[in-house]
Amino acid sequence: MNTKQMMIFKQFVEFQNENAVAESMNITQPTVTFHLKNLNKYYGIPLYYKKGKHFKLTEAGELLYRNTTKLLNLMQETNDVMSDFKASKRGTLKIGASHAPVYHILPEAFKSYMNNHPNIQIDLTVDTAPHIIDKLRSREIELAVISENAFYENDLKVKRFMENELMIAMDKEHPLAHKEALTMKDLEYYDFVIHSGGSTRESIDEWRRDNLVQLRARMQSNSLSSILETIKHSHYLSLISHSAIQHRQDIVSKKLPNGPRPRYISIVYRDDMYLTPVIQNFISLIYNVNFGEAPNQRT
């Protein structure tokens, strides 16, 4: 039994007229009769009989009609879903992000995207930038949003859309909070809570080497939230990306003396990956939420 036969049988049951089926399907009436006879012959049992001016289904015919209707509906639903995928109406967007963009860049983008695309699920993985890049290469995620400095790989596309300076962070009541410009000497008096890994730690180590600084690191953590909570209501200092703290009311940030190379929040994806409409829409939304404009995705 093929799809055409299923459609003919279903409409025959509903229209009770071979000519109506032929007209509806734009085929001839003998073609309808031919397929109906073949169905009875194929199953080897009567599927319907005539009673007066109408046709009545046998028990086998009733079962065939119910199952045919289910199959045709499922096929139509599948075609609709495929069309929705093509039109970016449903699917799953697998994103990996380092800690800095998760705290400021992405939340508003996620909310806006979910509101505008209710049938698309976001699968978010948060980790250090190097681990996120590993997941991107292994195809566990489709898109990475990370904090990075001078990152370049031949197999990856990198789109920088925001500078993300490394800052000195402290509680708003810290003794240095009201000082306009900090010096290296200011930093020598205080203990630090710093990142244990990721691109932020790479920038910290670069700054320490270039300036021959020996920080008194009392605590190291791979969790930005734990670092922020630890320096609150204390005299501890930290070195944190500007994007992660720029909207915090309880944390003050100051320019780092002799800071390291510029850092960026960047979108990264594999060079061999086709940017589906789902991915393109999300990239555009990140730009729109933050800058009110969208990039050319293939440059």
Short mmCIF file of C-alpha atoms in Angstrom, two decimals:
data_model
loop_
_atom_site.label_atom_id
_atom_site.label_comp_id
_atom_site.label_asym_id
_atom_site.label_seq_id
_atom_site.Cartn_x
_atom_site.Cartn_y
_atom_site.Cartn_z
CA MET A 1 0.00 0.00 0.00
CA ASN A 2 1.55 3.25 -1.10
CA THR A 3 0.81 6.86 -0.18
CA LYS A 4 -1.40 7.45 -3.19
CA GLN A 5 -3.54 4.43 -2.36
CA MET A 6 -3.86 5.57 1.25
CA MET A 7 -5.06 8.99 0.14
CA ILE A 8 -7.55 7.49 -2.33
CA PHE A 9 -8.97 5.09 0.26
CA LYS A 10 -9.28 7.80 2.94
CA GLN A 11 -11.06 10.21 0.63
CA PHE A 12 -13.28 7.46 -0.75
CA VAL A 13 -14.47 6.67 2.77
CA GLU A 14 -15.10 10.36 3.50
CA PHE A 15 -16.62 11.41 0.14
CA GLN A 16 -18.51 8.17 -0.50
CA ASN A 17 -18.07 8.90 -4.21
CA GLU A 18 -15.35 7.88 -6.65
CA ASN A 19 -15.91 10.89 -8.91
CA ALA A 20 -15.44 13.28 -5.96
CA VAL A 21 -12.17 11.53 -5.06
CA ALA A 22 -10.97 11.80 -8.67
CA GLU A 23 -11.77 15.50 -8.81
CA SER A 24 -10.14 16.20 -5.43
CA MET A 25 -6.91 14.42 -6.39
CA ASN A 26 -6.90 15.56 -10.02
CA ILE A 27 -6.95 12.01 -11.37
CA THR A 28 -9.49 10.03 -13.43
CA GLN A 29 -12.39 8.05 -11.98
CA PRO A 30 -11.12 4.76 -13.51
CA THR A 31 -7.82 5.36 -11.69
CA VAL A 32 -9.69 5.61 -8.39
CA THR A 33 -11.62 2.40 -9.13
CA PHE A 34 -8.41 0.62 -10.13
CA HIS A 35 -6.61 1.45 -6.85
CA LEU A 36 -9.62 0.56 -4.69
CA LYS A 37 -9.91 -2.86 -6.35
CA ASN A 38 -6.17 -3.41 -5.95
CA LEU A 39 -6.43 -2.67 -2.22
CA ASN A 40 -9.10 -5.34 -1.76
CA LYS A 41 -7.02 -7.74 -3.83
CA TYR A 42 -3.78 -6.88 -1.95
CA TYR A 43 -5.25 -7.64 1.49
CA GLY A 44 -7.37 -10.53 0.23
CA ILE A 45 -10.42 -9.51 2.27
CA PRO A 46 -13.37 -7.17 1.64
CA LEU A 47 -12.74 -3.65 2.92
CA TYR A 48 -16.16 -2.18 2.17
CA TYR A 49 -19.56 -3.06 0.62
CA LYS A 50 -22.35 -1.04 -0.90
CA LYS A 51 -25.52 -0.46 1.07
CA GLY A 52 -28.09 1.56 -0.83
CA LYS A 53 -26.47 4.71 -2.15
CA HIS A 54 -23.57 4.55 0.31
CA PHE A 55 -20.57 2.38 1.07
CA LYS A 56 -20.09 0.72 4.45
CA LEU A 57 -16.73 -0.36 5.81
CA THR A 58 -16.11 -3.87 7.03
CA GLU A 59 -14.31 -4.33 10.34
CA ALA A 60 -11.05 -4.67 8.41
CA GLY A 61 -11.92 -1.56 6.40
CA GLU A 62 -12.56 0.42 9.60
CA LEU A 63 -9.11 -0.54 10.92
CA LEU A 64 -7.48 0.34 7.61
CA TYR A 65 -9.23 3.73 7.55
CA ARG A 66 -8.14 4.58 11.11
CA ASN A 67 -4.54 3.58 10.51
CA THR A 68 -4.43 5.24 7.08
CA THR A 69 -5.66 8.49 8.63
CA LYS A 70 -3.02 8.28 11.35
CA LEU A 71 -0.23 7.61 8.84
CA LEU A 72 -1.25 10.41 6.52
CA ASN A 73 -1.52 12.84 9.42
CA LEU A 74 1.91 11.78 10.68
CA MET A 75 3.40 12.27 7.22
CA GLN A 76 1.85 15.73 7.00
CA GLU A 77 3.11 16.61 10.47
CA THR A 78 6.60 15.43 9.51
CA ASN A 79 6.53 17.59 6.38
CA ASP A 80 5.37 20.56 8.46
CA VAL A 81 8.19 20.01 10.96
CA MET A 82 10.77 19.80 8.18
CA SER A 83 9.44 23.06 6.78
CA ASP A 84 9.63 24.58 10.26
CA PHE A 85 13.27 23.51 10.56
CA LYS A 86 14.01 25.14 7.24
CA ALA A 87 12.22 28.29 8.31
CA SER A 88 13.97 28.33 11.73
CA LYS A 89 10.75 27.73 13.66
CA ARG A 90 11.95 24.76 15.72
CA GLY A 91 15.05 22.81 16.64
CA THR A 92 17.82 22.90 19.24
CA LEU A 93 20.60 25.46 19.34
CA LYS A 94 23.69 24.08 21.09
CA ILE A 95 25.76 26.92 22.53
CA GLY A 96 28.93 26.87 24.60
CA ALA A 97 29.99 29.93 26.59
CA SER A 98 32.79 30.95 28.90
CA HIS A 99 31.89 32.59 32.20
CA ALA A 100 32.24 36.28 31.30
CA PRO A 101 29.60 36.43 28.51
CA VAL A 102 27.18 34.29 30.49
CA TYR A 103 26.98 36.94 33.20
CA HIS A 104 26.23 39.90 30.92
CA ILE A 105 26.19 39.39 27.15
CA LEU A 106 23.99 36.30 26.80
CA PRO A 107 21.08 36.47 29.30
CA GLU A 108 19.17 39.20 27.46
CA ALA A 109 19.92 37.54 24.11
CA PHE A 110 18.59 34.21 25.41
CA LYS A 111 15.36 35.78 26.71
CA SER A 112 14.76 37.68 23.49
CA TYR A 113 15.52 34.63 21.35
CA MET A 114 13.21 32.33 23.31
CA ASN A 115 10.41 34.88 23.14
CA ASN A 116 10.79 35.24 19.38
CA HIS A 117 11.39 31.53 18.65
CA PRO A 118 9.16 29.58 21.08
CA ASN A 119 9.77 26.20 19.39
CA ILE A 120 13.58 26.36 19.49
CA GLN A 121 15.31 24.93 22.53
CA ILE A 122 18.63 26.35 23.75
CA ASP A 123 21.14 23.83 25.09
CA LEU A 124 23.79 25.85 26.98
CA THR A 125 27.16 24.58 28.20
CA VAL A 126 29.24 26.85 30.45
CA ASP A 127 32.95 26.19 30.93
CA THR A 128 36.34 27.84 30.51
CA ALA A 129 37.13 29.14 27.03
CA PRO A 130 39.67 26.36 26.19
CA HIS A 131 37.16 23.64 27.16
CA ILE A 132 34.41 25.32 25.17
CA ILE A 133 36.66 25.40 22.09
CA ASP A 134 37.38 21.68 22.57
CA LYS A 135 33.62 21.00 22.60
CA LEU A 136 33.20 23.11 19.47
CA ARG A 137 35.85 21.09 17.62
CA SER A 138 34.31 17.79 18.75
CA ARG A 139 30.91 19.02 17.49
CA GLU A 140 29.28 18.79 20.92
CA ILE A 141 28.20 22.41 20.42
CA GLU A 142 27.49 24.48 17.32
CA LEU A 143 28.46 27.93 18.49
CA ALA A 144 30.84 29.34 21.11
CA VAL A 145 30.65 32.72 22.83
CA ILE A 146 33.88 33.24 24.76
CA SER A 147 36.22 35.77 26.26
CA GLU A 148 39.56 35.60 24.44
CA ASN A 149 42.75 37.47 23.63
CA ALA A 150 44.59 37.07 20.31
CA PHE A 151 42.80 33.78 19.61
CA TYR A 152 43.32 32.46 16.09
CA GLU A 153 42.95 28.97 14.60
CA ASN A 154 42.79 28.01 10.91
CA ASP A 155 39.81 25.69 11.39
CA LEU A 156 37.69 28.20 13.32
CA LYS A 157 35.96 31.47 12.49
CA VAL A 158 36.27 34.17 15.16
CA LYS A 159 34.02 37.24 15.23
CA ARG A 160 35.01 39.80 17.84
CA PHE A 161 32.17 42.09 18.80
CA MET A 162 33.10 43.59 22.16
CA GLU A 163 36.33 44.59 23.86
CA ASN A 164 36.51 43.01 27.30
CA GLU A 165 39.23 44.65 29.35
CA LEU A 166 40.73 42.94 32.39
CA MET A 167 39.83 45.04 35.45
CA ILE A 168 40.64 45.26 39.16
CA ALA A 169 37.43 44.34 41.00
CA MET A 170 36.55 45.07 44.63
CA ASP A 171 33.66 45.64 47.01
CA LYS A 172 32.09 49.09 46.72
CA GLU A 173 33.25 49.89 50.28
CA HIS A 174 36.84 48.76 49.68
CA PRO A 175 39.53 51.33 50.67
CA LEU A 176 40.56 51.62 47.01
CA ALA A 177 36.99 51.95 45.69
CA HIS A 178 37.01 55.75 45.68
CA LYS A 179 40.52 56.20 44.32
CA GLU A 180 40.44 57.44 40.73
CA ALA A 181 43.56 55.68 39.39
CA LEU A 182 45.31 52.71 40.97
CA THR A 183 49.06 52.14 40.96
CA MET A 184 51.05 48.95 41.17
CA LYS A 185 52.01 49.96 44.70
CA ASP A 186 48.31 50.14 45.72
CA LEU A 187 47.85 46.50 44.78
CA GLU A 188 50.73 45.24 46.91
CA TYR A 189 48.81 45.78 50.14
CA TYR A 190 45.89 43.45 49.40
CA ASP A 191 45.22 39.75 48.94
CA PHE A 192 43.63 38.47 45.73
CA VAL A 193 40.97 35.95 44.76
CA ILE A 194 41.61 34.97 41.13
CA HIS A 195 40.53 32.65 38.34
CA SER A 196 42.17 29.23 38.29
CA GLY A 197 41.94 28.76 34.51
CA GLY A 198 40.53 29.93 31.21
CA SER A 199 41.33 32.99 29.10
CA THR A 200 41.00 35.31 32.10
CA ARG A 201 43.74 33.40 33.91
CA GLU A 202 45.91 33.57 30.78
CA SER A 203 45.57 37.36 30.78
CA ILE A 204 46.31 37.52 34.51
CA ASP A 205 49.48 35.46 34.07
CA GLU A 206 50.52 37.59 31.09
CA TRP A 207 50.10 40.76 33.16
CA ARG A 208 52.04 39.29 36.08
CA ARG A 209 54.93 38.25 33.84
CA ASP A 210 55.10 41.54 31.95
CA ASN A 211 55.07 43.59 35.14
CA LEU A 212 57.05 41.20 37.37
CA VAL A 213 54.14 41.16 39.81
CA GLN A 214 53.87 38.69 42.67
CA LEU A 215 50.19 38.65 43.59
CA ARG A 216 49.18 37.36 47.00
CA ALA A 217 46.58 34.95 45.67
CA ARG A 218 44.76 33.60 48.72
CA MET A 219 42.14 31.74 46.70
CA GLN A 220 41.74 30.42 43.16
CA SER A 221 38.44 29.34 41.62
CA ASN A 222 37.00 28.44 38.21
CA SER A 223 33.64 29.91 39.27
CA LEU A 224 33.08 33.61 38.61
CA SER A 225 30.11 33.73 40.98
CA SER A 226 32.19 32.30 43.84
CA ILE A 227 34.92 34.90 43.21
CA LEU A 228 32.41 37.76 43.24
CA GLU A 229 30.72 36.50 46.39
CA THR A 230 34.09 36.15 48.13
CA ILE A 231 35.27 39.68 47.42
CA LYS A 232 31.94 41.18 48.51
CA HIS A 233 32.07 42.86 51.94
CA SER A 234 35.81 42.20 52.16
CA HIS A 235 39.19 43.76 51.41
CA TYR A 236 40.06 41.10 48.84
CA LEU A 237 40.73 42.16 45.25
CA SER A 238 40.23 40.23 42.03
CA LEU A 239 41.06 40.51 38.34
CA ILE A 240 37.87 40.10 36.32
CA SER A 241 36.62 40.82 32.81
CA HIS A 242 34.84 44.13 32.43
CA SER A 243 31.77 42.52 30.84
CA ALA A 244 31.22 40.28 33.88
CA ILE A 245 30.94 43.11 36.38
CA GLN A 246 29.92 46.27 34.51
CA HIS A 247 26.32 46.09 35.74
CA ARG A 248 27.05 45.02 39.30
CA GLN A 249 25.98 47.61 41.87
CA ASP A 250 27.89 46.03 44.75
CA ILE A 251 31.24 45.61 42.93
CA VAL A 252 33.51 48.43 41.77
CA SER A 253 35.97 48.01 38.90
CA LYS A 254 39.12 50.00 38.24
CA LYS A 255 41.51 50.13 35.32
CA LEU A 256 44.43 47.73 35.72
CA PRO A 257 47.83 49.50 35.73
CA ASN A 258 49.89 48.47 32.68
CA GLY A 259 47.14 46.11 31.60
CA PRO A 260 47.69 43.11 29.26
CA ARG A 261 46.76 42.87 25.58
CA PRO A 262 43.17 43.70 24.64
CA ARG A 263 40.62 41.00 25.37
CA TYR A 264 37.35 40.43 23.53
CA ILE A 265 34.01 38.74 23.77
CA SER A 266 33.88 36.73 20.56
CA ILE A 267 31.61 34.38 18.65
CA VAL A 268 33.42 31.30 17.37
CA TYR A 269 32.25 28.53 15.05
CA ARG A 270 33.84 25.85 12.89
CA ASP A 271 34.97 26.96 9.45
CA ASP A 272 33.38 23.88 7.85
CA MET A 273 29.99 24.40 9.50
CA TYR A 274 26.93 25.51 7.56
CA LEU A 275 25.31 28.41 9.40
CA THR A 276 21.68 27.35 9.57
CA PRO A 277 18.99 30.02 9.89
CA VAL A 278 18.67 29.04 13.57
CA ILE A 279 22.36 29.87 14.17
CA GLN A 280 22.34 32.97 11.97
CA ASN A 281 19.32 34.37 13.79
CA PHE A 282 21.00 33.92 17.15
CA ILE A 283 24.24 35.58 16.02
CA SER A 284 22.27 38.52 14.66
CA LEU A 285 20.30 38.75 17.90
CA ILE A 286 23.46 39.00 20.02
CA TYR A 287 24.55 41.98 17.96
CA ASN A 288 21.08 43.53 17.99
CA VAL A 289 20.70 43.21 21.76
CA ASN A 290 24.09 44.78 22.44
CA PHE A 291 24.59 47.19 19.55
CA GLY A 292 21.38 47.39 17.56
CA GLU A 293 23.00 45.96 14.43
CA ALA A 294 23.83 42.60 12.88
CA PRO A 295 27.04 41.41 11.18
CA ASN A 296 27.62 39.71 7.87
CA GLN A 297 27.81 36.08 9.05
CA ARG A 298 30.16 34.85 6.35
CA THR A 299 32.91 37.47 6.62
#
